[in-house]
N, CA, C and O atoms as a Tinker XYZ file with bonds, in Angstrom:
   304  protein
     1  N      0.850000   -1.187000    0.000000    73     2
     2  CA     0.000000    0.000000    0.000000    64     1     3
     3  C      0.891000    1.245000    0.000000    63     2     4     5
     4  O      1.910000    1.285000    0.690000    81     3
     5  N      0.510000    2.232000   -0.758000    73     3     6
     6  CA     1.212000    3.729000   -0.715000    64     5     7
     7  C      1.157000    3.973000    0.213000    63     6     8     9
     8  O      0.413000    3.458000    1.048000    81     7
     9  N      2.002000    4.925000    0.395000    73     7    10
    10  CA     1.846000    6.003000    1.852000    64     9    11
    11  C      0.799000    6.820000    1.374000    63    10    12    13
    12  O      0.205000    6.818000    0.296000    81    11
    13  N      0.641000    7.823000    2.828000    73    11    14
    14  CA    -0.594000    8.976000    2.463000    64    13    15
    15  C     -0.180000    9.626000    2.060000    63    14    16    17
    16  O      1.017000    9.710000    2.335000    81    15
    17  N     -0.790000   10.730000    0.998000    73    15    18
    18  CA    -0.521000   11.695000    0.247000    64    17    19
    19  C      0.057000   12.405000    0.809000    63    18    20    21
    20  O      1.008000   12.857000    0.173000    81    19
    21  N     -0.105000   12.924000    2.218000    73    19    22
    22  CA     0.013000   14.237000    3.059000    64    21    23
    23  C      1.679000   13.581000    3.547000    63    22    24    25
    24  O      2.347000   14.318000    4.274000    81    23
    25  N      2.053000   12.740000    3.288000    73    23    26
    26  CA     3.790000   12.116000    4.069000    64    25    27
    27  C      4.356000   11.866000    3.197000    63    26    28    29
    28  O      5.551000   11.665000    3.413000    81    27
    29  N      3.882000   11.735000    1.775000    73    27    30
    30  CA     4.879000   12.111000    0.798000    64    29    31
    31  C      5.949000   13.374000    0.462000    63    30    32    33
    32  O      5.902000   14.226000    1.349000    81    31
    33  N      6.609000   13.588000   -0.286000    73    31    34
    34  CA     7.183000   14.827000   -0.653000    64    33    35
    35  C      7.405000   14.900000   -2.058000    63    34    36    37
    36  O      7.937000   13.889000   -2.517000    81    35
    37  N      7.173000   15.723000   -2.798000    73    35    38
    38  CA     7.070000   16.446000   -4.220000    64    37    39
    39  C      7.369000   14.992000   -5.055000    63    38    40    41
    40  O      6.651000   14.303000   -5.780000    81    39
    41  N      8.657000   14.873000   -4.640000    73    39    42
    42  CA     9.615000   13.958000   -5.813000    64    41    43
    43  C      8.826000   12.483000   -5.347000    63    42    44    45
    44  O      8.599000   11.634000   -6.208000    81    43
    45  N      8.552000   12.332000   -4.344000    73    43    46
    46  CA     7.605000   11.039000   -4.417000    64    45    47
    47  C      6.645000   10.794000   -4.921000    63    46    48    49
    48  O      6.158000    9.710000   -5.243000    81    47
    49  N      6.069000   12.477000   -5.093000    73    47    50
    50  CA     4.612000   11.810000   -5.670000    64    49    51
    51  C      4.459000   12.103000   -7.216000    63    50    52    53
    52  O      3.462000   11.955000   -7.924000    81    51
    53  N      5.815000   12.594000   -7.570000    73    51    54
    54  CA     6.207000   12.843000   -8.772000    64    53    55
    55  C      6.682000   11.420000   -9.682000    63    54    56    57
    56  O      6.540000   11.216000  -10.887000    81    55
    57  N      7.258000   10.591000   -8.688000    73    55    58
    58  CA     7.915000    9.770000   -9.056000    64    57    59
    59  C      6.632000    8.102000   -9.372000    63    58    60    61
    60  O      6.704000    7.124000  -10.117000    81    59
    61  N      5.480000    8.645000   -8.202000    73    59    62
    62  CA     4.551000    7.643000   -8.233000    64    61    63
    63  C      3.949000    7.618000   -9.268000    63    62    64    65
    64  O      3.730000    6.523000   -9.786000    81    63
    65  N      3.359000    9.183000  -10.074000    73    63    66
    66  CA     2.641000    9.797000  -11.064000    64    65    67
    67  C      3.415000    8.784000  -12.128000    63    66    68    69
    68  O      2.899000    7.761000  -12.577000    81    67
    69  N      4.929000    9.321000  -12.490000    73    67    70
    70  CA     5.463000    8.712000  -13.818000    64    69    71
    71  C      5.363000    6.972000  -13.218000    63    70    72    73
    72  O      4.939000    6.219000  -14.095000    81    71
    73  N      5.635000    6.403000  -12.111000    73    71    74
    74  CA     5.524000    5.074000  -12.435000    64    73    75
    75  C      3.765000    4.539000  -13.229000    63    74    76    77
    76  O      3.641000    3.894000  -14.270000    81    75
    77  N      2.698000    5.024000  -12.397000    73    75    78
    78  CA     1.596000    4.839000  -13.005000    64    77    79
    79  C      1.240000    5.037000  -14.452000    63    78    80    81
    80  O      0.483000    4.297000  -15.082000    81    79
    81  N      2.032000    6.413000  -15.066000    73    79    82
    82  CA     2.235000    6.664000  -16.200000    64    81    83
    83  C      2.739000    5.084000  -17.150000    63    82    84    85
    84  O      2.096000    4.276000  -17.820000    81    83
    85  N      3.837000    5.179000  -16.863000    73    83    86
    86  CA     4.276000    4.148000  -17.744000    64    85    87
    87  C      3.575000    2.613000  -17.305000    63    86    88    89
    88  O      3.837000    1.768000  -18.161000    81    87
    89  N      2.869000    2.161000  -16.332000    73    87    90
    90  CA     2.050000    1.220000  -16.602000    64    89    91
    91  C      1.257000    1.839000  -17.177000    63    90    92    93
    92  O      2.008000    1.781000  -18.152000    81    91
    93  N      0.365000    2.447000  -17.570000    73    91    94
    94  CA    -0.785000    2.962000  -18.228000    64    93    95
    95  C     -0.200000    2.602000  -20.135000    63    94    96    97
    96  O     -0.631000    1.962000  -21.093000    81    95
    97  N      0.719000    3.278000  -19.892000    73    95    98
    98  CA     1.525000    3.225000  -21.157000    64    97    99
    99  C      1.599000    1.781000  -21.893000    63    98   100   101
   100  O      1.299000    1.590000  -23.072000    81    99
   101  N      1.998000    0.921000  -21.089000    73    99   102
   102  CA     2.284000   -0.216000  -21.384000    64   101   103
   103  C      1.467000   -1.389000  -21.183000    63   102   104   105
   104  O      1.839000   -2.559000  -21.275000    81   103
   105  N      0.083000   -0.869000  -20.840000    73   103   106
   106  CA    -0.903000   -1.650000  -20.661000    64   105   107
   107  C     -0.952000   -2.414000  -19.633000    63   106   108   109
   108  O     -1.960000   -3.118000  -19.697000    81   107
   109  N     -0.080000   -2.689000  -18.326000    73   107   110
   110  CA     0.536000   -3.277000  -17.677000    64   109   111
   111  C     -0.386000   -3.373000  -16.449000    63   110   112   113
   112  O     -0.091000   -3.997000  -15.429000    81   111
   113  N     -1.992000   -2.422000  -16.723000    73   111   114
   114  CA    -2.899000   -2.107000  -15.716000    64   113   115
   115  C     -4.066000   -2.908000  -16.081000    63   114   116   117
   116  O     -4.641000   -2.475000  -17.079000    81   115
   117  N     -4.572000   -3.942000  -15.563000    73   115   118
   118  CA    -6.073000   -4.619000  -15.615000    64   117   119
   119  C     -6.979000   -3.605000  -15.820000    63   118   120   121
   120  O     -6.556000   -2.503000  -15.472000    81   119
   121  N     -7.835000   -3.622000  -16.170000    73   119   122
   122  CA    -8.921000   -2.723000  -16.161000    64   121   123
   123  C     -9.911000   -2.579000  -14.996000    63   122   124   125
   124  O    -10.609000   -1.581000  -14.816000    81   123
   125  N     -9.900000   -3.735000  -14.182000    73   123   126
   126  CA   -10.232000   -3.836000  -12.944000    64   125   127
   127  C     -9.219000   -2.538000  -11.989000    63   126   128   129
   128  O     -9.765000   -1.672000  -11.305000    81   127
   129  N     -7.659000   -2.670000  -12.149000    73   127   130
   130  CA    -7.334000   -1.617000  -11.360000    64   129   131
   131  C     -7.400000   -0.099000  -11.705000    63   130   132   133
   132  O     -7.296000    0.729000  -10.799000    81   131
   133  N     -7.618000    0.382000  -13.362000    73   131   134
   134  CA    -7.564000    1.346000  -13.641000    64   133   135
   135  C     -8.167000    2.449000  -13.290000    63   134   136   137
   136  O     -7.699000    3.483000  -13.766000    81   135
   137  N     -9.217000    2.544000  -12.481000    73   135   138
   138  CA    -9.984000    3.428000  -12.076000    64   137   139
   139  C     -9.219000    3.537000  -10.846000    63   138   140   141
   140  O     -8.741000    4.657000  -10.664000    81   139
   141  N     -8.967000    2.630000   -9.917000    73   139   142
   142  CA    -8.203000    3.266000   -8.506000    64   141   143
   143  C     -7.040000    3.781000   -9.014000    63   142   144   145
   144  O     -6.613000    4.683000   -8.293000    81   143
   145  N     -5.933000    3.418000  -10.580000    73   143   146
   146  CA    -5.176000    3.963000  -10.631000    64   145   147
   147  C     -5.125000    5.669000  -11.083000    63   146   148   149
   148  O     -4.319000    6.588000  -10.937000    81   147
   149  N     -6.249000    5.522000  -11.605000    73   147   150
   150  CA    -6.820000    7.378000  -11.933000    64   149   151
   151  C     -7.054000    7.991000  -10.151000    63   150   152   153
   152  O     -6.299000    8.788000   -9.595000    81   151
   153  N     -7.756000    7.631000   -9.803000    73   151   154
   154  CA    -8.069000    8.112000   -7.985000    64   153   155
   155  C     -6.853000    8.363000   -7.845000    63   154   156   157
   156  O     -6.569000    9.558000   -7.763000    81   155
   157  N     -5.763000    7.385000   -7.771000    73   155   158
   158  CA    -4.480000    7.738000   -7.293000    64   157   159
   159  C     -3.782000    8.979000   -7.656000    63   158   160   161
   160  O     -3.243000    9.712000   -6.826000    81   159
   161  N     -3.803000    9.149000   -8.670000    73   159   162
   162  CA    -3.167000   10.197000  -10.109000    64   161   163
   163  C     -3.508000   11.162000   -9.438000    63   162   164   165
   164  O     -2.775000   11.767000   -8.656000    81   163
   165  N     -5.316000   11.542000   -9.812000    73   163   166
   166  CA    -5.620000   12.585000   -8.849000    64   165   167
   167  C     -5.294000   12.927000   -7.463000    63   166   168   169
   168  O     -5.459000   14.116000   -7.188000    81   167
   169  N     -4.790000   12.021000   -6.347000    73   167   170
   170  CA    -4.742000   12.690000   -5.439000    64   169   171
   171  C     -3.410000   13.437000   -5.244000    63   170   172   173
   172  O     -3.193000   14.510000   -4.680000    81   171
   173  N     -2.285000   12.280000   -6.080000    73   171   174
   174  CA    -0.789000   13.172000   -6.134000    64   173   175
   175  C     -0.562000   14.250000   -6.932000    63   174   176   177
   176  O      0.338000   15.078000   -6.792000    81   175
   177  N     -1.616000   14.208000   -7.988000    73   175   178
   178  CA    -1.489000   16.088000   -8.910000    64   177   179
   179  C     -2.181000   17.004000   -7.711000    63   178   180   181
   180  O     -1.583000   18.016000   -7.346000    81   179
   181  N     -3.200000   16.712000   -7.220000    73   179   182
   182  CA    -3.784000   17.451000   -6.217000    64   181   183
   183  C     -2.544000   18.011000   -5.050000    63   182   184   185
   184  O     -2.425000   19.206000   -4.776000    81   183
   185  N     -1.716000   16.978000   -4.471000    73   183   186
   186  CA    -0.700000   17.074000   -3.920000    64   185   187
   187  C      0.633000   17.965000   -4.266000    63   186   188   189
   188  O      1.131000   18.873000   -3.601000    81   187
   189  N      0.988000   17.494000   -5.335000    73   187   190
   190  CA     1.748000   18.504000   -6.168000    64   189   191
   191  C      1.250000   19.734000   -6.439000    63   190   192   193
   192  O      2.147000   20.577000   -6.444000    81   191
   193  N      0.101000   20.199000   -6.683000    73   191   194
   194  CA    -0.044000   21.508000   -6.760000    64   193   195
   195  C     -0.246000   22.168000   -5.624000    63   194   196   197
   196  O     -0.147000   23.387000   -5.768000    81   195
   197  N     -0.495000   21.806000   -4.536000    73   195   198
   198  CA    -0.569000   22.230000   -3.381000    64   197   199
   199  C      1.135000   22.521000   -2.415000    63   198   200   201
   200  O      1.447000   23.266000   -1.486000    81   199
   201  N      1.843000   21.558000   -3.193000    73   199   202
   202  CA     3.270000   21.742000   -2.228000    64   201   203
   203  C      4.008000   22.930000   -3.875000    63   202   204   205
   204  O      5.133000   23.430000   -3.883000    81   203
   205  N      3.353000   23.017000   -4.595000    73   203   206
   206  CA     4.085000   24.223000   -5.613000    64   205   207
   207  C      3.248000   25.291000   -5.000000    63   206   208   209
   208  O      3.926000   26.217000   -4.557000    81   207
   209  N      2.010000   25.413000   -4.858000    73   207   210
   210  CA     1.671000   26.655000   -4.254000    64   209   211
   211  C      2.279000   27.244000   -2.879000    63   210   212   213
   212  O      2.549000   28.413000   -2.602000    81   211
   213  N      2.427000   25.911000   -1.997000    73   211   214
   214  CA     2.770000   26.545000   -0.694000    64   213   215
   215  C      4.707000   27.138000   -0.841000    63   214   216   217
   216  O      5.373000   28.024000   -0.306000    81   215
   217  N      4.939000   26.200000   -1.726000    73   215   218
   218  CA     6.710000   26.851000   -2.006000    64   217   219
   219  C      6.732000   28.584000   -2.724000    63   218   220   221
   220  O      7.502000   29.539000   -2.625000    81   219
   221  N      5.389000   28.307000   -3.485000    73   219   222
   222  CA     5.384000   29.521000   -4.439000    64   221   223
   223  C      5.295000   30.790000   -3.083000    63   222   224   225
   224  O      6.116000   31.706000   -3.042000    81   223
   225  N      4.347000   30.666000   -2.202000    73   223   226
   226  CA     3.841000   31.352000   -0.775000    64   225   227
   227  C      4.977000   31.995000   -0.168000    63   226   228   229
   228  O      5.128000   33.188000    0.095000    81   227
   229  N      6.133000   30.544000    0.103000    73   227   230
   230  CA     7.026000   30.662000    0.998000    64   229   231
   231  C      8.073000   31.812000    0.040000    63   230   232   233
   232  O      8.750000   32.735000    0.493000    81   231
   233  N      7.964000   31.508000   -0.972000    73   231   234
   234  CA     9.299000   32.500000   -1.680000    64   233   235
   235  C      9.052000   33.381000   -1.663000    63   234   236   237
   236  O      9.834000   34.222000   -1.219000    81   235
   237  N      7.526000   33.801000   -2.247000    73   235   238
   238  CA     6.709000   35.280000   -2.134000    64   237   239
   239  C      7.468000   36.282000   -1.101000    63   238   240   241
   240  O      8.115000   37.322000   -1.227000    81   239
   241  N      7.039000   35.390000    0.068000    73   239   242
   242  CA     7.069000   36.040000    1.573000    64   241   243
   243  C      8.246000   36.135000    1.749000    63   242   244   245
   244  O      8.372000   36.881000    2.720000    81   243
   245  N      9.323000   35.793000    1.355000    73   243   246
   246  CA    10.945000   35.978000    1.487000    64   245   247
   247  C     11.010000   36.785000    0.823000    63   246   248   249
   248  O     11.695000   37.629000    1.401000    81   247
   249  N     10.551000   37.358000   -0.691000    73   247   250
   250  CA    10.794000   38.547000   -1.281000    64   249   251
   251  C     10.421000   39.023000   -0.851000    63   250   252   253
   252  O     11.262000   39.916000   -0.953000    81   251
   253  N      9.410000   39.607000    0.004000    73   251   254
   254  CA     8.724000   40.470000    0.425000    64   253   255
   255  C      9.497000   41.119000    1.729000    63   254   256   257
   256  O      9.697000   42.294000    2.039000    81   255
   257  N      9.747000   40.244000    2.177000    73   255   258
   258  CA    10.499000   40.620000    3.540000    64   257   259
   259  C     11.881000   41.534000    3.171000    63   258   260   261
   260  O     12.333000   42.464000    3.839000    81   259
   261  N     12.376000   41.021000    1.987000    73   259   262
   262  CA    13.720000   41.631000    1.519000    64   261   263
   263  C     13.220000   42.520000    1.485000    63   262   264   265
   264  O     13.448000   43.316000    2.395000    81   263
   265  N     12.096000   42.953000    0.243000    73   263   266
   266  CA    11.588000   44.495000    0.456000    64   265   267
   267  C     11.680000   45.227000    1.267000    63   266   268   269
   268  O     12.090000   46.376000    1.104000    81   267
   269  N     11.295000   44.701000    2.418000    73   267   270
   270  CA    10.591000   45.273000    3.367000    64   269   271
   271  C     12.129000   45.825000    4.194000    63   270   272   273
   272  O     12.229000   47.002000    4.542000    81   271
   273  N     13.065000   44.993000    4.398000    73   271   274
   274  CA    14.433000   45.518000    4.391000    64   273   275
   275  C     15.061000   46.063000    3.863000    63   274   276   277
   276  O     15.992000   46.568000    4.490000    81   275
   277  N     14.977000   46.284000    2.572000    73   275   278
   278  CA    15.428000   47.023000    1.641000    64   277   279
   279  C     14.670000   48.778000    2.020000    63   278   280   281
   280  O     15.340000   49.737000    2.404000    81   279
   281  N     13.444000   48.788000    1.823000    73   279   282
   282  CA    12.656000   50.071000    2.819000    64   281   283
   283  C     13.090000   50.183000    3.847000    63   282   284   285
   284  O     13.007000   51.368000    4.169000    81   283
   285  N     13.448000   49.715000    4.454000    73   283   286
   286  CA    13.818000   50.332000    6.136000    64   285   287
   287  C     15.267000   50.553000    6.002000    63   286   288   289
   288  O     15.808000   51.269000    6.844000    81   287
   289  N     16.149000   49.899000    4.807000    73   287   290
   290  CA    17.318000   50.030000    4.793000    64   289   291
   291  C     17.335000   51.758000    4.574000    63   290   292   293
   292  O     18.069000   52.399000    5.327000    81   291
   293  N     16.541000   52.473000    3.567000    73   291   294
   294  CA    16.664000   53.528000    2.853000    64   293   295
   295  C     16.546000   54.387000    3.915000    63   294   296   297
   296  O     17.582000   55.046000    4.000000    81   295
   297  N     15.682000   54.703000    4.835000    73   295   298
   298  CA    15.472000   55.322000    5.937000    64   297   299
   299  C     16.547000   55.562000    7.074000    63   298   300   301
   300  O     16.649000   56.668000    7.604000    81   299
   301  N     17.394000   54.427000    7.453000    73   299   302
   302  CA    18.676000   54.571000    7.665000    64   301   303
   303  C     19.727000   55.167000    8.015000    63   302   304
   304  O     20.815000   54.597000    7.938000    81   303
């Protein structure tokens, strides 16, 4: 069984995405599992865009702060 989405990290669930990929690719998926393998898909793109937004957040807020030092630098 996978781990949970939420204890993964980027490159894991990056890495789960392309393995599913290439079974898909290669037919290598019953049709019986293919639908949990879509569920899956979705929850690690869901995942991935959520740990690019929160990185996107975190950098934001580091530029911002420079700003914000950079202004108080001028005052000085």
């Amino acid at each position: 069984m996978p781990p949970k989405s939420t204890e993964l990290t980027y490159r894991q669930a990056i890495e789960e995405l392309e393995t599913i990929l290439r079974a898909l690719e290669t037919d290598a998926v019953d049709v019986d599992d293919l639908t949990s393998r879509v569920q899956r898909s979705a929850e690690l793109i869901r995942l991935c865009k959520l740990k690019l937004r929160s990185a996107e957040q975190a950098i934001d807020q580091v530029f911002e702060n420079l700003e914000d030092e950079e202004d108080t630098d001028d005052f000085a």
